[in-house]
Amino acid sequence: MAPSIFTSSATAVALSNATVTVDAAFFRSSQGILKIMQMVTLLISFLCVHTSEFSIYSNYKVLQVVTVWFLVVIILFYFMHLFRLHTKLTQVNCLLIEYVHYILGTLLTLISSLVAAVNPIKYPALIAAAVFGFFSSLLLFMTLLLSFKTTFNTPTDTTA
């Protein structure tokens, strides 16, 4: 009997510490707005390639895979910041992982958009996919700069 009472009380303590709060200020912050704009441009780029009849070529498939992958990961990061999970996961440096993700996202989105843009097929949906891929790359770079300032900005100690 005693172990079951101990287990139930330990579960109650664990559940009371696991409260999830929503950061309402993140909606209006510059990081939140940039993440939403990234999700929209990546979704448009993905849908333009996916609905095209010429998307069987490998360079457009690369753009499609890159955009859907970074769309899913940015959605995960958005919810991580929205529910402030990065403060609860102390074993993992989530901000550094996000920073590395934005470096890779900027480079891969830019490269895949360039590859899609130089294709000789001039189908309007594929041109739009490449243009929105460039916009996504620019937004990812802006978020990279913003997260660099917030992650690695250490205050200098002027008192000696």
PDB file of N, CA and C in Angstrom, residues 84-148:
ATOM      1  N   ARG A  84       6.744  28.374 -24.456  1.00  0.00           N
ATOM      2  CA  ARG A  84       7.947  28.561 -23.653  1.00  0.00           C
ATOM      3  C   ARG A  84       8.565  27.233 -23.220  1.00  0.00           C
ATOM      4  N   LEU A  85       8.588  26.272 -24.143  1.00  0.00           N
ATOM      5  CA  LEU A  85       9.169  24.967 -23.846  1.00  0.00           C
ATOM      6  C   LEU A  85      10.689  25.027 -23.778  1.00  0.00           C
ATOM      7  N   HIS A  86      11.299  26.018 -24.427  1.00  0.00           N
ATOM      8  CA  HIS A  86      12.753  26.128 -24.389  1.00  0.00           C
ATOM      9  C   HIS A  86      13.251  26.486 -22.990  1.00  0.00           C
ATOM     10  N   THR A  87      12.391  27.052 -22.149  1.00  0.00           N
ATOM     11  CA  THR A  87      12.796  27.330 -20.772  1.00  0.00           C
ATOM     12  C   THR A  87      12.641  26.106 -19.881  1.00  0.00           C
ATOM     13  N   LYS A  88      11.781  25.172 -20.284  1.00  0.00           N
ATOM     14  CA  LYS A  88      11.555  23.966 -19.487  1.00  0.00           C
ATOM     15  C   LYS A  88      12.536  22.848 -19.843  1.00  0.00           C
ATOM     16  N   LEU A  89      13.059  22.853 -21.062  1.00  0.00           N
ATOM     17  CA  LEU A  89      14.027  21.846 -21.488  1.00  0.00           C
ATOM     18  C   LEU A  89      15.428  22.352 -21.186  1.00  0.00           C
ATOM     19  N   THR A  90      15.883  22.113 -19.980  1.00  0.00           N
ATOM     20  CA  THR A  90      17.171  22.655 -19.573  1.00  0.00           C
ATOM     21  C   THR A  90      18.338  21.783 -20.032  1.00  0.00           C
ATOM     22  N   GLN A  91      18.088  20.532 -20.398  1.00  0.00           N
ATOM     23  CA  GLN A  91      19.167  19.653 -20.818  1.00  0.00           C
ATOM     24  C   GLN A  91      19.624  19.937 -22.239  1.00  0.00           C
ATOM     25  N   VAL A  92      18.778  20.579 -23.034  1.00  0.00           N
ATOM     26  CA  VAL A  92      19.068  20.826 -24.437  1.00  0.00           C
ATOM     27  C   VAL A  92      19.141  22.336 -24.651  1.00  0.00           C
ATOM     28  N   ASN A  93      20.150  22.777 -25.372  1.00  0.00           N
ATOM     29  CA  ASN A  93      20.254  24.195 -25.706  1.00  0.00           C
ATOM     30  C   ASN A  93      19.425  24.443 -26.969  1.00  0.00           C
ATOM     31  N   CYS A  94      18.151  24.727 -26.760  1.00  0.00           N
ATOM     32  CA  CYS A  94      17.217  24.879 -27.882  1.00  0.00           C
ATOM     33  C   CYS A  94      17.550  26.087 -28.746  1.00  0.00           C
ATOM     34  N   LEU A  95      18.055  27.141 -28.154  1.00  0.00           N
ATOM     35  CA  LEU A  95      18.359  28.337 -28.927  1.00  0.00           C
ATOM     36  C   LEU A  95      19.540  28.107 -29.861  1.00  0.00           C
ATOM     37  N   LEU A  96      20.521  27.329 -29.424  1.00  0.00           N
ATOM     38  CA  LEU A  96      21.644  27.009 -30.301  1.00  0.00           C
ATOM     39  C   LEU A  96      21.200  26.085 -31.435  1.00  0.00           C
ATOM     40  N   ILE A  97      20.333  25.141 -31.142  1.00  0.00           N
ATOM     41  CA  ILE A  97      19.790  24.257 -32.180  1.00  0.00           C
ATOM     42  C   ILE A  97      19.001  25.074 -33.199  1.00  0.00           C
ATOM     43  N   GLU A  98      18.229  26.021 -32.713  1.00  0.00           N
ATOM     44  CA  GLU A  98      17.458  26.875 -33.618  1.00  0.00           C
ATOM     45  C   GLU A  98      18.386  27.743 -34.465  1.00  0.00           C
ATOM     46  N   TYR A  99      19.454  28.234 -33.876  1.00  0.00           N
ATOM     47  CA  TYR A  99      20.411  29.052 -34.617  1.00  0.00           C
ATOM     48  C   TYR A  99      21.069  28.243 -35.737  1.00  0.00           C
ATOM     49  N   VAL A 100      21.491  27.023 -35.447  1.00  0.00           N
ATOM     50  CA  VAL A 100      22.097  26.159 -36.472  1.00  0.00           C
ATOM     51  C   VAL A 100      21.069  25.819 -37.545  1.00  0.00           C
ATOM     52  N   HIS A 101      19.817  25.623 -37.131  1.00  0.00           N
ATOM     53  CA  HIS A 101      18.754  25.347 -38.100  1.00  0.00           C
ATOM     54  C   HIS A 101      18.579  26.511 -39.063  1.00  0.00           C
ATOM     55  N   TYR A 102      18.652  27.737 -38.554  1.00  0.00           N
ATOM     56  CA  TYR A 102      18.490  28.890 -39.431  1.00  0.00           C
ATOM     57  C   TYR A 102      19.676  29.070 -40.366  1.00  0.00           C
ATOM     58  N   ILE A 103      20.863  28.693 -39.936  1.00  0.00           N
ATOM     59  CA  ILE A 103      22.012  28.724 -40.853  1.00  0.00           C
ATOM     60  C   ILE A 103      21.790  27.745 -41.997  1.00  0.00           C
ATOM     61  N   LEU A 104      21.436  26.508 -41.656  1.00  0.00           N
ATOM     62  CA  LEU A 104      21.192  25.494 -42.698  1.00  0.00           C
ATOM     63  C   LEU A 104      19.984  25.859 -43.552  1.00  0.00           C
ATOM     64  N   GLY A 105      18.934  26.374 -42.933  1.00  0.00           N
ATOM     65  CA  GLY A 105      17.738  26.744 -43.681  1.00  0.00           C
ATOM     66  C   GLY A 105      17.991  27.846 -44.680  1.00  0.00           C
ATOM     67  N   THR A 106      18.772  28.838 -44.273  1.00  0.00           N
ATOM     68  CA  THR A 106      19.093  29.932 -45.187  1.00  0.00           C
ATOM     69  C   THR A 106      19.881  29.428 -46.381  1.00  0.00           C
ATOM     70  N   LEU A 107      20.904  28.636 -46.105  1.00  0.00           N
ATOM     71  CA  LEU A 107      21.743  28.134 -47.202  1.00  0.00           C
ATOM     72  C   LEU A 107      20.987  27.183 -48.121  1.00  0.00           C
ATOM     73  N   LEU A 108      20.288  26.223 -47.565  1.00  0.00           N
ATOM     74  CA  LEU A 108      19.600  25.229 -48.402  1.00  0.00           C
ATOM     75  C   LEU A 108      18.429  25.828 -49.178  1.00  0.00           C
ATOM     76  N   THR A 109      17.700  26.742 -48.565  1.00  0.00           N
ATOM     77  CA  THR A 109      16.601  27.388 -49.283  1.00  0.00           C
ATOM     78  C   THR A 109      17.128  28.273 -50.405  1.00  0.00           C
ATOM     79  N   LEU A 110      18.208  28.983 -50.148  1.00  0.00           N
ATOM     80  CA  LEU A 110      18.798  29.819 -51.194  1.00  0.00           C
ATOM     81  C   LEU A 110      19.329  28.971 -52.343  1.00  0.00           C
ATOM     82  N   ILE A 111      20.034  27.893 -52.033  1.00  0.00           N
ATOM     83  CA  ILE A 111      20.591  27.029 -53.082  1.00  0.00           C
ATOM     84  C   ILE A 111      19.485  26.360 -53.882  1.00  0.00           C
ATOM     85  N   SER A 112      18.469  25.819 -53.201  1.00  0.00           N
ATOM     86  CA  SER A 112      17.398  25.145 -53.933  1.00  0.00           C
ATOM     87  C   SER A 112      16.567  26.135 -54.753  1.00  0.00           C
ATOM     88  N   SER A 113      16.422  27.358 -54.289  1.00  0.00           N
ATOM     89  CA  SER A 113      15.706  28.371 -55.077  1.00  0.00           C
ATOM     90  C   SER A 113      16.515  28.786 -56.297  1.00  0.00           C
ATOM     91  N   LEU A 114      17.830  28.895 -56.128  1.00  0.00           N
ATOM     92  CA  LEU A 114      18.689  29.209 -57.282  1.00  0.00           C
ATOM     93  C   LEU A 114      18.639  28.106 -58.325  1.00  0.00           C
ATOM     94  N   VAL A 115      18.693  26.868 -57.878  1.00  0.00           N
ATOM     95  CA  VAL A 115      18.638  25.737 -58.806  1.00  0.00           C
ATOM     96  C   VAL A 115      17.298  25.709 -59.536  1.00  0.00           C
ATOM     97  N   ALA A 116      16.226  26.014 -58.814  1.00  0.00           N
ATOM     98  CA  ALA A 116      14.905  26.032 -59.454  1.00  0.00           C
ATOM     99  C   ALA A 116      14.757  27.224 -60.389  1.00  0.00           C
ATOM    100  N   ALA A 117      15.407  28.331 -60.069  1.00  0.00           N
ATOM    101  CA  ALA A 117      15.260  29.535 -60.898  1.00  0.00           C
ATOM    102  C   ALA A 117      15.996  29.422 -62.223  1.00  0.00           C
ATOM    103  N   VAL A 118      17.082  28.667 -62.292  1.00  0.00           N
ATOM    104  CA  VAL A 118      17.839  28.569 -63.542  1.00  0.00           C
ATOM    105  C   VAL A 118      17.310  27.479 -64.465  1.00  0.00           C
ATOM    106  N   ASN A 119      16.250  26.818 -64.090  1.00  0.00           N
ATOM    107  CA  ASN A 119      15.662  25.788 -64.937  1.00  0.00           C
ATOM    108  C   ASN A 119      15.032  26.433 -66.171  1.00  0.00           C
ATOM    109  N   PRO A 120      15.203  25.837 -67.353  1.00  0.00           N
ATOM    110  CA  PRO A 120      14.674  26.460 -68.570  1.00  0.00           C
ATOM    111  C   PRO A 120      13.150  26.397 -68.713  1.00  0.00           C
ATOM    112  N   ILE A 121      12.476  25.605 -67.891  1.00  0.00           N
ATOM    113  CA  ILE A 121      11.015  25.537 -67.976  1.00  0.00           C
ATOM    114  C   ILE A 121      10.429  26.801 -67.361  1.00  0.00           C
ATOM    115  N   LYS A 122       9.643  27.521 -68.130  1.00  0.00           N
ATOM    116  CA  LYS A 122       9.080  28.793 -67.680  1.00  0.00           C
ATOM    117  C   LYS A 122       7.588  28.629 -67.367  1.00  0.00           C
ATOM    118  N   TYR A 123       7.302  27.813 -66.390  1.00  0.00           N
ATOM    119  CA  TYR A 123       5.932  27.616 -65.947  1.00  0.00           C
ATOM    120  C   TYR A 123       5.676  28.587 -64.795  1.00  0.00           C
ATOM    121  N   PRO A 124       4.588  29.360 -64.818  1.00  0.00           N
ATOM    122  CA  PRO A 124       4.395  30.432 -63.820  1.00  0.00           C
ATOM    123  C   PRO A 124       4.407  29.954 -62.365  1.00  0.00           C
ATOM    124  N   ALA A 125       3.859  28.782 -62.092  1.00  0.00           N
ATOM    125  CA  ALA A 125       3.836  28.299 -60.710  1.00  0.00           C
ATOM    126  C   ALA A 125       5.244  27.973 -60.221  1.00  0.00           C
ATOM    127  N   LEU A 126       6.082  27.483 -61.112  1.00  0.00           N
ATOM    128  CA  LEU A 126       7.449  27.154 -60.711  1.00  0.00           C
ATOM    129  C   LEU A 126       8.298  28.406 -60.545  1.00  0.00           C
ATOM    130  N   ILE A 127       8.026  29.419 -61.351  1.00  0.00           N
ATOM    131  CA  ILE A 127       8.713  30.700 -61.162  1.00  0.00           C
ATOM    132  C   ILE A 127       8.290  31.319 -59.828  1.00  0.00           C
ATOM    133  N   ALA A 128       7.006  31.237 -59.512  1.00  0.00           N
ATOM    134  CA  ALA A 128       6.525  31.743 -58.227  1.00  0.00           C
ATOM    135  C   ALA A 128       7.130  30.966 -57.065  1.00  0.00           C
ATOM    136  N   ALA A 129       7.304  29.664 -57.248  1.00  0.00           N
ATOM    137  CA  ALA A 129       7.922  28.855 -56.195  1.00  0.00           C
ATOM    138  C   ALA A 129       9.351  29.300 -55.934  1.00  0.00           C
ATOM    139  N   ALA A 130      10.093  29.596 -57.008  1.00  0.00           N
ATOM    140  CA  ALA A 130      11.468  30.061 -56.836  1.00  0.00           C
ATOM    141  C   ALA A 130      11.510  31.446 -56.188  1.00  0.00           C
ATOM    142  N   VAL A 131      10.581  32.335 -56.571  1.00  0.00           N
ATOM    143  CA  VAL A 131      10.547  33.678 -55.994  1.00  0.00           C
ATOM    144  C   VAL A 131      10.201  33.610 -54.505  1.00  0.00           C
ATOM    145  N   PHE A 132       9.206  32.814 -54.148  1.00  0.00           N
ATOM    146  CA  PHE A 132       8.865  32.678 -52.740  1.00  0.00           C
ATOM    147  C   PHE A 132       9.953  31.928 -51.970  1.00  0.00           C
ATOM    148  N   GLY A 133      10.701  31.086 -52.650  1.00  0.00           N
ATOM    149  CA  GLY A 133      11.857  30.460 -52.019  1.00  0.00           C
ATOM    150  C   GLY A 133      12.921  31.491 -51.679  1.00  0.00           C
ATOM    151  N   PHE A 134      13.124  32.468 -52.580  1.00  0.00           N
ATOM    152  CA  PHE A 134      14.061  33.555 -52.288  1.00  0.00           C
ATOM    153  C   PHE A 134      13.567  34.415 -51.121  1.00  0.00           C
ATOM    154  N   PHE A 135      12.255  34.697 -51.090  1.00  0.00           N
ATOM    155  CA  PHE A 135      11.700  35.457 -49.967  1.00  0.00           C
ATOM    156  C   PHE A 135      11.891  34.698 -48.654  1.00  0.00           C
ATOM    157  N   SER A 136      11.657  33.395 -48.707  1.00  0.00           N
ATOM    158  CA  SER A 136      11.850  32.568 -47.509  1.00  0.00           C
ATOM    159  C   SER A 136      13.299  32.596 -47.060  1.00  0.00           C
ATOM    160  N   SER A 137      14.198  32.530 -48.017  1.00  0.00           N
ATOM    161  CA  SER A 137      15.624  32.588 -47.687  1.00  0.00           C
ATOM    162  C   SER A 137      15.979  33.919 -47.034  1.00  0.00           C
ATOM    163  N   LEU A 138      15.425  35.005 -47.540  1.00  0.00           N
ATOM    164  CA  LEU A 138      15.668  36.319 -46.948  1.00  0.00           C
ATOM    165  C   LEU A 138      15.103  36.399 -45.531  1.00  0.00           C
ATOM    166  N   LEU A 139      13.892  35.874 -45.331  1.00  0.00           N
ATOM    167  CA  LEU A 139      13.298  35.887 -43.991  1.00  0.00           C
ATOM    168  C   LEU A 139      14.067  35.004 -43.020  1.00  0.00           C
ATOM    169  N   LEU A 140      14.559  33.864 -43.502  1.00  0.00           N
ATOM    170  CA  LEU A 140      15.377  33.004 -42.650  1.00  0.00           C
ATOM    171  C   LEU A 140      16.671  33.704 -42.256  1.00  0.00           C
ATOM    172  N   PHE A 141      17.250  34.460 -43.186  1.00  0.00           N
ATOM    173  CA  PHE A 141      18.474  35.201 -42.874  1.00  0.00           C
ATOM    174  C   PHE A 141      18.196  36.312 -41.864  1.00  0.00           C
ATOM    175  N   MET A 142      17.059  36.978 -41.996  1.00  0.00           N
ATOM    176  CA  MET A 142      16.705  38.015 -41.026  1.00  0.00           C
ATOM    177  C   MET A 142      16.519  37.422 -39.634  1.00  0.00           C
ATOM    178  N   THR A 143      15.887  36.261 -39.555  1.00  0.00           N
ATOM    179  CA  THR A 143      15.720  35.602 -38.266  1.00  0.00           C
ATOM    180  C   THR A 143      17.054  35.110 -37.730  1.00  0.00           C
ATOM    181  N   LEU A 144      17.938  34.710 -38.627  1.00  0.00           N
ATOM    182  CA  LEU A 144      19.283  34.306 -38.214  1.00  0.00           C
ATOM    183  C   LEU A 144      20.013  35.467 -37.552  1.00  0.00           C
ATOM    184  N   LEU A 145      19.931  36.641 -38.146  1.00  0.00           N
ATOM    185  CA  LEU A 145      20.564  37.816 -37.546  1.00  0.00           C
ATOM    186  C   LEU A 145      19.913  38.192 -36.216  1.00  0.00           C
ATOM    187  N   LEU A 146      18.589  38.111 -36.153  1.00  0.00           N
ATOM    188  CA  LEU A 146      17.889  38.453 -34.927  1.00  0.00           C
ATOM    189  C   LEU A 146      18.191  37.466 -33.813  1.00  0.00           C
ATOM    190  N   SER A 147      18.229  36.174 -34.142  1.00  0.00           N
ATOM    191  CA  SER A 147      18.527  35.186 -33.101  1.00  0.00           C
ATOM    192  C   SER A 147      19.998  35.242 -32.706  1.00  0.00           C
ATOM    193  N   PHE A 148      20.868  35.678 -33.606  1.00  0.00           N
ATOM    194  CA  PHE A 148      22.269  35.858 -33.229  1.00  0.00           C
ATOM    195  C   PHE A 148      22.400  36.974 -32.202  1.00  0.00           C
TER     196      PHE A 148
END
